[in-house]
Amino acid sequence: MPVAEPTLVPVLSYRVLLGDNDVREVHQALGELADEDPLLGVRWDERLGELRLRLMGAMQQDVVCEELLRRHGLAVGRASGGV
């Protein structure tokens, strides 16, 4: 019987601070980044009215924010994360 490979799963959830950006535009841009990175989860929390990221940690959050700015011209804030 083959041994299962360990699977990395993002366990931290971060709220995206939109600032003056349109939520749909940020959500679409994050979706493009998530298509490239299987360790990036993006979802809209309808109950809270928040766009949330599931990440591995703060360094990944920094990279995502930098890529949003570099590729799409979208500056978003960084909120603290939690499990």
Short mmCIF file of C-alpha atoms in Angstrom, two decimals, residues 28-58:
data_model
loop_
_atom_site.label_atom_id
_atom_site.label_comp_id
_atom_site.label_asym_id
_atom_site.label_seq_id
_atom_site.Cartn_x
_atom_site.Cartn_y
_atom_site.Cartn_z
CA GLN A 28 -10.98 38.96 -9.02
CA ALA A 29 -7.28 39.87 -8.71
CA LEU A 30 -6.89 37.57 -5.70
CA GLY A 31 -8.62 34.80 -7.64
CA GLU A 32 -5.98 35.13 -10.36
CA LEU A 33 -3.21 34.84 -7.76
CA ALA A 34 -4.95 31.85 -6.16
CA ASP A 35 -5.04 30.12 -9.55
CA GLU A 36 -1.23 30.33 -9.54
CA ASP A 37 -0.69 29.37 -5.89
CA PRO A 38 -2.47 26.31 -4.46
CA LEU A 39 -1.61 27.48 -0.93
CA LEU A 40 -3.68 30.65 -1.31
CA GLY A 41 -7.35 30.47 -0.50
CA VAL A 42 -9.73 33.35 -1.22
CA ARG A 43 -13.33 33.59 -0.11
CA TRP A 44 -16.08 36.11 0.48
CA ASP A 45 -17.60 35.77 3.95
CA GLU A 46 -21.15 36.88 3.30
CA ARG A 47 -22.13 36.75 6.97
CA LEU A 48 -19.36 39.18 7.96
CA GLY A 49 -19.24 41.07 4.65
CA GLU A 50 -15.49 40.46 4.41
CA LEU A 51 -13.03 39.22 1.86
CA ARG A 52 -10.78 36.65 3.55
CA LEU A 53 -7.51 34.94 2.66
CA ARG A 54 -6.40 31.52 3.88
CA LEU A 55 -2.61 31.50 4.03
CA MET A 56 0.35 29.69 5.51
CA GLY A 57 1.63 32.78 7.34
CA ALA A 58 2.55 36.44 7.41
#
